Coordinates of C-alpha atoms in Angstrom, one line a residue:
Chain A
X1493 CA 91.8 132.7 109.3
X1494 CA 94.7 133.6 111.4
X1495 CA 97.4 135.6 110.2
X1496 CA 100.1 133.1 110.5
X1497 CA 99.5 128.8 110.0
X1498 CA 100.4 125.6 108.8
X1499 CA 97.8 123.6 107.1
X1500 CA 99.0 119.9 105.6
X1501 CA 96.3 119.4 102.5
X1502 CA 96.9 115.3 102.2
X1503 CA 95.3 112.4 100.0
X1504 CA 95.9 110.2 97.6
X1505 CA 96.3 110.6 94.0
X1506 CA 93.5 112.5 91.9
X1507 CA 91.9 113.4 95.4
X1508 CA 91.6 117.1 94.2
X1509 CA 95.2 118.2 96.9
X1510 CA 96.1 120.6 94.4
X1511 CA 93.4 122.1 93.6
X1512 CA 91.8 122.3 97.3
X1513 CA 95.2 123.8 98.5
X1514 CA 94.8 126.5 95.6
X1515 CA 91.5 127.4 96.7
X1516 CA 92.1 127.8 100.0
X1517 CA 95.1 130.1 99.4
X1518 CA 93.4 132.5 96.8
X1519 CA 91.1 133.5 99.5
X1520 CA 94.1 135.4 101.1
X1521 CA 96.1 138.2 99.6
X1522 CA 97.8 137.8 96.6
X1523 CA 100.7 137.9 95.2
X1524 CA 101.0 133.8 96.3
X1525 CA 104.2 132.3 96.4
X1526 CA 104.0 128.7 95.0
X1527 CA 107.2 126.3 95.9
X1528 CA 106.8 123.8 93.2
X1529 CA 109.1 120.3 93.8
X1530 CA 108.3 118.4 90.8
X1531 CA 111.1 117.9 88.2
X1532 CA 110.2 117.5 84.5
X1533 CA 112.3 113.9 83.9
X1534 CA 109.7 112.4 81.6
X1535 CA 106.7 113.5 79.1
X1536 CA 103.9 112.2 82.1
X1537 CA 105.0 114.3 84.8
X1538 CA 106.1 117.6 81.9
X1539 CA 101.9 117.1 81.1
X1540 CA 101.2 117.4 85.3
X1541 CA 102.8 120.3 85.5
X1542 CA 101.7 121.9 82.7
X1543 CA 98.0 121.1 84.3
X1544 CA 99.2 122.6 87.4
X1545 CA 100.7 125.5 86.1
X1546 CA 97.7 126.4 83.9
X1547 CA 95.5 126.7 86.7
X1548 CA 97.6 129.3 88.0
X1549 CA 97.4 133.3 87.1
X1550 CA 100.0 135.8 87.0
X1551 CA 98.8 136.4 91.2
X1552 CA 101.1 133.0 91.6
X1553 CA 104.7 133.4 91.6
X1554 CA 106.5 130.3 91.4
X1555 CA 109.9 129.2 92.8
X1556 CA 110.8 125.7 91.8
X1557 CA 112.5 123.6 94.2
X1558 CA 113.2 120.0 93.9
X1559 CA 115.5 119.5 96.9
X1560 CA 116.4 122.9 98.3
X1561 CA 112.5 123.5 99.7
X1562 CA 114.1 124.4 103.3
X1563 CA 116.3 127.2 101.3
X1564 CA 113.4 128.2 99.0
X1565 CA 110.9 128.4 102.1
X1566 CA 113.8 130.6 104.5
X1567 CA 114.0 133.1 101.1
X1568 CA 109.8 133.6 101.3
X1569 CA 109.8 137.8 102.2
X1570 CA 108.2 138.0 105.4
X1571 CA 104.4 137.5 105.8
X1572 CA 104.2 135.8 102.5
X1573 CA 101.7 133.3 101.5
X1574 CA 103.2 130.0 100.2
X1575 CA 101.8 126.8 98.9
X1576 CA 104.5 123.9 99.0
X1577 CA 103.2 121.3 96.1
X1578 CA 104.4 119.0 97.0
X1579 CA 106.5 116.9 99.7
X1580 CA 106.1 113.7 97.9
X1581 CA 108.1 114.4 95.5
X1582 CA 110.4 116.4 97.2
X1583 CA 110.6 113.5 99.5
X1584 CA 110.8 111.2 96.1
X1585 CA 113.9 113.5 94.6
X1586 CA 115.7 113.3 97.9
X1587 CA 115.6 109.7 98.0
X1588 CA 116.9 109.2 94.4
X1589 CA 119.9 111.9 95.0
X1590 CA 120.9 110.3 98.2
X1591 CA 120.7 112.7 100.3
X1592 CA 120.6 112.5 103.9
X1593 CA 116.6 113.1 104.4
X1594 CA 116.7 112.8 108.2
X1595 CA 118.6 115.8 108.5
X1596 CA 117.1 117.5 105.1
X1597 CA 113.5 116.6 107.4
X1598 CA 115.0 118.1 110.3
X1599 CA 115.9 121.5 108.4
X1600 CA 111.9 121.5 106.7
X1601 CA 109.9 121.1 110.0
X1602 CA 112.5 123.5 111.5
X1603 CA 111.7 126.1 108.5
X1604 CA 107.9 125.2 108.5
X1605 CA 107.5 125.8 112.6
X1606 CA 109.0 129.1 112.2
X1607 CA 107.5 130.6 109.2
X1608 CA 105.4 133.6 110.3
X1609 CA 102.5 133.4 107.4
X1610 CA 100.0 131.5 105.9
X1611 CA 101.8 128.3 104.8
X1612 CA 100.2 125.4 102.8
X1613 CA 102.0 121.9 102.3
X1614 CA 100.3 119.7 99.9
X1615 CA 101.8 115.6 100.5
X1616 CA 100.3 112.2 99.7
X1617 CA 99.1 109.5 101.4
X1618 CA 100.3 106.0 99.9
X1619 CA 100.6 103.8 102.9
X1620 CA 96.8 102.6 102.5
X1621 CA 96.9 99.7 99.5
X1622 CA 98.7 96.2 99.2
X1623 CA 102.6 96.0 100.8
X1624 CA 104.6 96.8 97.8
X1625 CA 106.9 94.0 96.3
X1626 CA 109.9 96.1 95.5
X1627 CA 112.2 97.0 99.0
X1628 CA 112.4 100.9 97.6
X1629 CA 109.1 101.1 97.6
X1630 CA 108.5 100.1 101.0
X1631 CA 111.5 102.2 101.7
X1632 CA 109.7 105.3 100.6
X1633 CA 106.2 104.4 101.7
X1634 CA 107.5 104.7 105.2
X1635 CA 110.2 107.5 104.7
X1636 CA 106.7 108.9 103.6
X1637 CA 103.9 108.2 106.4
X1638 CA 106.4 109.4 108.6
X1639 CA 107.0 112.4 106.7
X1640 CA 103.5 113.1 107.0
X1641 CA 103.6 112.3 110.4
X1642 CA 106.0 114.9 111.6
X1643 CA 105.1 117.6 109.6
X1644 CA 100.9 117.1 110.7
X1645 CA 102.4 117.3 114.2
X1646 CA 103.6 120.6 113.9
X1647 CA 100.4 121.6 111.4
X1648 CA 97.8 123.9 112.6
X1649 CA 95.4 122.2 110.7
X1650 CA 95.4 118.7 109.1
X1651 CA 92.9 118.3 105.5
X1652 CA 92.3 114.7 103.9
X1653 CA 91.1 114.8 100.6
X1654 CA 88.6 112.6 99.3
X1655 CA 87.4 112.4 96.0
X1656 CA 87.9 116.5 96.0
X1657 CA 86.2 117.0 99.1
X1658 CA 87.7 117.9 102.9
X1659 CA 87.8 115.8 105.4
X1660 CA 88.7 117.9 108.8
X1661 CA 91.2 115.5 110.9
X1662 CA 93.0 118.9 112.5
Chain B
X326 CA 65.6 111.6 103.1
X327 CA 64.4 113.4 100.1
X328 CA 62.3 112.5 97.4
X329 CA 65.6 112.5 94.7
X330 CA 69.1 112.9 95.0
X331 CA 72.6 111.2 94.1
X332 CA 74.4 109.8 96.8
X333 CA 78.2 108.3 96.1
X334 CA 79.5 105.6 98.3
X335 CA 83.0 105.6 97.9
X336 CA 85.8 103.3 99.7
X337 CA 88.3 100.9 99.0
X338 CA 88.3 96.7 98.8
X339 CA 86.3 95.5 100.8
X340 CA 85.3 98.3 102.9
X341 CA 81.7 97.2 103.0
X342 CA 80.1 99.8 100.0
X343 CA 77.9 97.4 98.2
X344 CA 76.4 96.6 101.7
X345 CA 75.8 99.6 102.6
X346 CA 75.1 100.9 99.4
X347 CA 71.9 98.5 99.8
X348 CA 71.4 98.7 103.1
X349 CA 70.4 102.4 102.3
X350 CA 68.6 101.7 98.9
X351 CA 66.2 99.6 101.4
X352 CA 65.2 101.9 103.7
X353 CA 63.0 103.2 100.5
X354 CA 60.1 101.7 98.8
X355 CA 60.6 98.5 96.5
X356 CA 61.5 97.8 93.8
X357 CA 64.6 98.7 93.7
X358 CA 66.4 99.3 90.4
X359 CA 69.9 97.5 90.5
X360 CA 72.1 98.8 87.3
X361 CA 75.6 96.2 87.5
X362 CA 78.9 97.0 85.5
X363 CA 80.7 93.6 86.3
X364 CA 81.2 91.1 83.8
X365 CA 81.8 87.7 83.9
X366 CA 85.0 86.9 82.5
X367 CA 86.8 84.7 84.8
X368 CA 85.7 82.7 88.3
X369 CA 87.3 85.0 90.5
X370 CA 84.7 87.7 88.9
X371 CA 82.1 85.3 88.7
X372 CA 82.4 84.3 92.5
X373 CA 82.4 88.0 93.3
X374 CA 79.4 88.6 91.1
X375 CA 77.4 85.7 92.4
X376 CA 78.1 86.5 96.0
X377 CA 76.3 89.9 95.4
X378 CA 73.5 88.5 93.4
X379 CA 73.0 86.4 96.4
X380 CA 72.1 89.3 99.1
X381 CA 69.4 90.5 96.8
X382 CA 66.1 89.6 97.2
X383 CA 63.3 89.7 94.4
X384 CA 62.2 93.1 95.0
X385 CA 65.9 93.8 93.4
X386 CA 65.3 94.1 89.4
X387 CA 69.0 93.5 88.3
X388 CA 70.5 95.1 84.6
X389 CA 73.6 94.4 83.1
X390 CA 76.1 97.7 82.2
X391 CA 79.3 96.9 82.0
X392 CA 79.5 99.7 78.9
X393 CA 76.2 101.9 78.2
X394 CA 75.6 102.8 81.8
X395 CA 74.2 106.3 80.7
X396 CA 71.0 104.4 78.3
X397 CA 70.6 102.6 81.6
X398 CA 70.2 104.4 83.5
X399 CA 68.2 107.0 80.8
X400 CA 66.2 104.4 80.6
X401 CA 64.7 103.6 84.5
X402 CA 61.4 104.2 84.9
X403 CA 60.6 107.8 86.4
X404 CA 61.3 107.8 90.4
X405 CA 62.7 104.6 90.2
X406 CA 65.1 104.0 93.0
X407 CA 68.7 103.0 91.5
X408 CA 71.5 101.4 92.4
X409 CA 74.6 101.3 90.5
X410 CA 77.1 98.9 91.2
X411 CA 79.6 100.2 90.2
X412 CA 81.7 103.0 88.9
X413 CA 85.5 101.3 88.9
X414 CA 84.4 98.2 86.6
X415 CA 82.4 100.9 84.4
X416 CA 85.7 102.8 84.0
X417 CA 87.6 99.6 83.8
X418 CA 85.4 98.4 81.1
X419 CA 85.7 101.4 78.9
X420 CA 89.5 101.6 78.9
X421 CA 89.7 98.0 78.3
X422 CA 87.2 98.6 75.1
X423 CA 89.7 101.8 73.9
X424 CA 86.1 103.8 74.3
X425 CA 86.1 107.5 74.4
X426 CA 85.8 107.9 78.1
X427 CA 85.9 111.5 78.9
X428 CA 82.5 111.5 76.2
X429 CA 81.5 108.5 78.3
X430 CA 81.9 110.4 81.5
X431 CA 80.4 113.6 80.4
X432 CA 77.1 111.5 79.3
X433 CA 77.2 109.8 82.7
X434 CA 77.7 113.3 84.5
X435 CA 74.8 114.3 82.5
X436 CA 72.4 111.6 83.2
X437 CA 72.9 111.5 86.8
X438 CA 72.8 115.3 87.1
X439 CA 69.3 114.9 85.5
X440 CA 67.5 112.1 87.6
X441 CA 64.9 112.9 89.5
X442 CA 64.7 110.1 92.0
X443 CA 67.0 108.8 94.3
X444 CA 70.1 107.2 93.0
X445 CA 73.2 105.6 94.5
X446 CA 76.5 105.2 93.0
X447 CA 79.1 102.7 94.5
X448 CA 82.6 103.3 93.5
X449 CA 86.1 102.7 94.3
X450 CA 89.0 104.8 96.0
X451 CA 92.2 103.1 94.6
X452 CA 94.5 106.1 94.9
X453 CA 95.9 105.9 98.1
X454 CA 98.9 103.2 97.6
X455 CA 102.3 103.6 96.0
X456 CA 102.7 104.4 92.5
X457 CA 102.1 102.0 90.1
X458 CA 104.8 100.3 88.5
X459 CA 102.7 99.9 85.3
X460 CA 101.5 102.8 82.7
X461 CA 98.4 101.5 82.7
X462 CA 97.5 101.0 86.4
X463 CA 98.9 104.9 86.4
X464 CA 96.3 105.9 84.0
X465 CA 93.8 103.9 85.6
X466 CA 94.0 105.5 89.0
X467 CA 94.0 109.1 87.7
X468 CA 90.9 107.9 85.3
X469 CA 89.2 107.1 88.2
X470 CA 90.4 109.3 90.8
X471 CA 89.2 112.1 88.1
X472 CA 85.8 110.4 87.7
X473 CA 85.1 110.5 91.7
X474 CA 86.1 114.1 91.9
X475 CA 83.1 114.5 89.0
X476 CA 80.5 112.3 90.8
X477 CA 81.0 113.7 94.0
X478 CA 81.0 117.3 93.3
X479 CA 77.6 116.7 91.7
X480 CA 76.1 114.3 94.6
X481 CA 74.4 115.4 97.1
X482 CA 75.7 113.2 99.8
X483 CA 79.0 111.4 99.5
X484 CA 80.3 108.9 101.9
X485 CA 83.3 107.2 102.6
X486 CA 83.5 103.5 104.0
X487 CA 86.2 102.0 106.4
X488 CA 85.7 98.5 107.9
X489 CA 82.3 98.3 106.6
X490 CA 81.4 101.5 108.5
X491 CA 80.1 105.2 106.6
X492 CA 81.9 108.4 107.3
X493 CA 79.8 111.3 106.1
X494 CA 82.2 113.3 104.0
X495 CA 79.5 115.3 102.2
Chain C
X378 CA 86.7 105.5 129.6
X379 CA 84.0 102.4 130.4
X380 CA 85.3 99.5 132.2
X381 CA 85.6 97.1 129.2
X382 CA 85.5 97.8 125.5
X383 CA 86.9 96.9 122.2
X384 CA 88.9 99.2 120.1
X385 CA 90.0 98.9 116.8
X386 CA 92.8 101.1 115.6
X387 CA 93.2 101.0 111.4
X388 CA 95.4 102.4 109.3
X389 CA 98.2 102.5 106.9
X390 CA 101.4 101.6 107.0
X391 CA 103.2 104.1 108.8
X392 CA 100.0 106.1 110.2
X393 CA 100.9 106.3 113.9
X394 CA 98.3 103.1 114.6
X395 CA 101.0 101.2 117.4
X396 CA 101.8 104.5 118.9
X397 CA 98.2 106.0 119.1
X398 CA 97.1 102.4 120.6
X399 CA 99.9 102.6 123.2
X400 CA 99.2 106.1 124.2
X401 CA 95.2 105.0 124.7
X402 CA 96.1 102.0 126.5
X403 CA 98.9 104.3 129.1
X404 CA 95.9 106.0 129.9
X405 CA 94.6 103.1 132.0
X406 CA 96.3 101.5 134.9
X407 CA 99.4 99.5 134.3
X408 CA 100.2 96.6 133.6
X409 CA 99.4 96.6 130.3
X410 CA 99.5 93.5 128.3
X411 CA 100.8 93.7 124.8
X412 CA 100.4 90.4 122.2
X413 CA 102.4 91.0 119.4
X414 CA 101.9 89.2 116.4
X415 CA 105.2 89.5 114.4
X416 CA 107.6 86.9 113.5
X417 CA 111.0 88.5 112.9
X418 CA 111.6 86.3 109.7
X419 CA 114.1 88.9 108.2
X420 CA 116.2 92.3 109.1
X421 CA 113.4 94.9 107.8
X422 CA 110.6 93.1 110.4
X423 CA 113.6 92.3 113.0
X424 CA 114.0 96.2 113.1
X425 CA 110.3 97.5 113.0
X426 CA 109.9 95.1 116.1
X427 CA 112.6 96.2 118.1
X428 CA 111.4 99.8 117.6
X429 CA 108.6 99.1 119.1
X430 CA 109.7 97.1 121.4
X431 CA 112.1 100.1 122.7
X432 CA 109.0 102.1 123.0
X433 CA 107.6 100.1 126.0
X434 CA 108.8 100.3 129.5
X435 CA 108.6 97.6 132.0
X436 CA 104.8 98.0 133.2
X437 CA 104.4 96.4 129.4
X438 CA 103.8 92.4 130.0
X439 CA 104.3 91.2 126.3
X440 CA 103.5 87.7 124.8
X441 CA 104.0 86.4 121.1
X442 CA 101.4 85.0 119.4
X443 CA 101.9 84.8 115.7
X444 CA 99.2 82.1 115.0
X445 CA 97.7 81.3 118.7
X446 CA 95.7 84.7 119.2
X447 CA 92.8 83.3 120.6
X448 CA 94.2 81.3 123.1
X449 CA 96.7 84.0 123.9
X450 CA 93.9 86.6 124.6
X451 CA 92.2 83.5 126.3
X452 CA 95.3 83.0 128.6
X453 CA 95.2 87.1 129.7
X454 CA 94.2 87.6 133.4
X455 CA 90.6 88.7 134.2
X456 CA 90.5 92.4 134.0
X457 CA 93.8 92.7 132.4
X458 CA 94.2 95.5 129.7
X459 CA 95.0 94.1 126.3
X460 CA 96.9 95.6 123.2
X461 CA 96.7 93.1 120.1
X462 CA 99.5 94.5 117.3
X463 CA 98.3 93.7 114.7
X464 CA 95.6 91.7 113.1
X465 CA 97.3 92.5 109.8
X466 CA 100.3 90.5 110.8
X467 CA 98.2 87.6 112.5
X468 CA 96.3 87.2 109.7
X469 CA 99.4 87.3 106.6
X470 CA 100.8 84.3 109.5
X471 CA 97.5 82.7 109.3
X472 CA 97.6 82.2 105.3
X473 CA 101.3 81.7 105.0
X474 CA 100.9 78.6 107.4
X475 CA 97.6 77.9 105.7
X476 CA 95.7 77.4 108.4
X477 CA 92.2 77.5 108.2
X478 CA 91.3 81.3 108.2
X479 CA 87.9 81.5 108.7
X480 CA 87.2 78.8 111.9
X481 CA 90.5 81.0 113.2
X482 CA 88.4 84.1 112.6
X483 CA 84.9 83.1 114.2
X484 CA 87.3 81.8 117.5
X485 CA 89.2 85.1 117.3
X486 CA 85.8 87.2 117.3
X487 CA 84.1 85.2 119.9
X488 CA 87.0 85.9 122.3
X489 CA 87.2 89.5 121.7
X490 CA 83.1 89.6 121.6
X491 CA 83.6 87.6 125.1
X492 CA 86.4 89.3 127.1
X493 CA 86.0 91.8 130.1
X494 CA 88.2 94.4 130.1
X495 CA 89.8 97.0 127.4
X496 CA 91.0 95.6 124.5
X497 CA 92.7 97.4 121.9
X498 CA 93.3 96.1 118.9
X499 CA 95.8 97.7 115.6
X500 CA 95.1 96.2 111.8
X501 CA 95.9 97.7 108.4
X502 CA 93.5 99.2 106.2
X503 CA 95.5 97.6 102.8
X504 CA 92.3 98.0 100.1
X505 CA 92.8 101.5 98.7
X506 CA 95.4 101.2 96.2
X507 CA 94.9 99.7 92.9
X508 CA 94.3 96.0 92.4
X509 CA 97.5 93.6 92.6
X510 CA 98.5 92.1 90.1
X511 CA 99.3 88.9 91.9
X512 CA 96.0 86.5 93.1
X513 CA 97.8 86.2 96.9
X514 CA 97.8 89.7 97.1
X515 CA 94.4 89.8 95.7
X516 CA 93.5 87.6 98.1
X517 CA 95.0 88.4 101.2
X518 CA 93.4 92.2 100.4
X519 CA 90.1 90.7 100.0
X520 CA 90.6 88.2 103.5
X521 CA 91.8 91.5 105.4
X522 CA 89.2 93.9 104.3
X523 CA 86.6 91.2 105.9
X524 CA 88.7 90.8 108.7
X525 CA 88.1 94.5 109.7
X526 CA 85.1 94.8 108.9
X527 CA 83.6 92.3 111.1
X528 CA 86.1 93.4 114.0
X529 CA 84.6 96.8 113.4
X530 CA 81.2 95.3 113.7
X531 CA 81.7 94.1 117.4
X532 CA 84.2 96.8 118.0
X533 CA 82.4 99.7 120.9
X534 CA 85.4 102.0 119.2
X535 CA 87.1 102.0 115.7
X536 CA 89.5 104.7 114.7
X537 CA 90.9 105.6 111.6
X538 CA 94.5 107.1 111.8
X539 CA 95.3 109.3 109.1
X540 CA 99.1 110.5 109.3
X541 CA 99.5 110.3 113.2
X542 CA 96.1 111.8 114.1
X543 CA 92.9 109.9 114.9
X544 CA 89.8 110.3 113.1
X545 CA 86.9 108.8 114.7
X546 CA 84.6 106.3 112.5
X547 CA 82.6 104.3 115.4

């Protein structure tokens, strides 16, 4: 592996991301810095992160960041390994605080291109079932493929999950 | 191909995996051993059920599953080719009965680890649209997204259908 | 690239499937003919059409065919290279309208099985989510996931875009 990448681990839900992403990282270096976006609003998603966060030993330090991931990724000490988990809902909480996520996008890939390490972005893929009835949701499907867009143009290397297993698309 | 192993043919609506799925089962010697988890419960179901029954030829012997797939499939004669058609419904079926699926699944997991013929699982990828606005849908795309992961790290050979066509992803 | 061929570009909303097809078909002498299936029946779809539209210069020849595929592809000039965009669109036209779907479908293949020169052609993969709840999402799921699947069949080419970047399938 070379010293210094971006890899964009992406699927759809349950496709093993997480885990993949994990594995992929331990077989650098530790420590490993993990930039955790999800927020704890309700018991469902306290439970994910508690299954997350039980996988990972005391090698992982983790930085949580729902919306300041450009700030949290800039603060990384050179050279440091870093697993973003993940953009969804990073994407998700910048979309319910109303920010302006052109120009928080802008700041990300701008962060990401320059990082000088190993650096690995989990994101979903959700633009592949029925076209949603609700106008938000469309909203964020799209915000969201092209989210995945930009940042798999700047990736080193592109992963899609299926069913826990790596498919190579860069 | 070799005398046993488990193949998973995953993929989304559709996407050809039944057709496939039997396409490969007869490049082997008949009979084949077709194990179905559908049930009957309304026409649309029905339809889809006799449209599939309709492709198969006599050297198909068909059982019904829709629950105790494991005893099924325990029960297949020794180097019997199977088919099972197919893992979604199964799940679907046990969460609708309140059944103890992770038991269920570990059962299955056994079962199919121990066959020693060739056997081909057919099953769904329905994690790759928007959240689900419904608890239960949410549940039942992390059941299943779970239960792929399982299958597939036990199969030897798991492929993934678009547009009626395989990619080899294991 | 061969003198004449079929392409079929899937993918999910927001997965780079218009832009990849335009890139492949600039490749190729100009002028390029592009049908557009869209009807701009409200803001959201008058806006994703003009973005495309803004993406194509003037060696772009474009015709709207919402229903009238056939005879639009039909009407193209011997030789001439061909962008459809998208099935997807064409066909959700086809059942709104509800016009016959299946006689339009056998016409549609037999002109794209028929014609001599490069035709590309973008459609949404839309059966990898969880089931609908509603039967005319059900159904058009079902109707599109045939749709592809026999345009894949006749297809020389079929690529599957996953966040911008192509994977191959056919």
């Amino acid at each position: 592996m070379p010293e210094s990448g971006l890899t964009l681990i992406l699927g759809g839900a349950r496709s093993g991301k997480s885990r993949h992403a994990e594995a992929l990282v331990s077989q650098l270096p530790a420590p490993w810095h993990y930039i955790a976006t999800a927020q704890a609003y309700d018991d469902e998603m306290r439970e994910r992160i508690d299954e997350h966060r039980a996988r990972r030993d005391d090698r992982w330090i983790t930085f949580d960041a729902p919306l300041a991931l450009s700030d949290a990724l800039s603060s990384m000490p050179v050279g440091a390994t870093v697993l973003v988990d993940c953009l969804t809902l990073w994407l998700s909480n910048q979309m319910l605080a109303e920010q302006d996520v052109e120009a928080e996008t802008k700041s990300l890939l701008e962060v990401l291109n320059n990082r000088r390490s190993q650096c690995f972005v989990v994101s979903n893929e959700v633009g592949l079932g029925i076209v949603p009835d609700n106008a938000l949701a469309r909203r964020f499907r799209d915000a969201q493929g092209r989210l995945n867009q930009r940042v798999a143009a700047i990736a080193d290397s592109v992963i899609f999950m299926v069913a826990g297993l790596p498919m190579k698309v860069k």
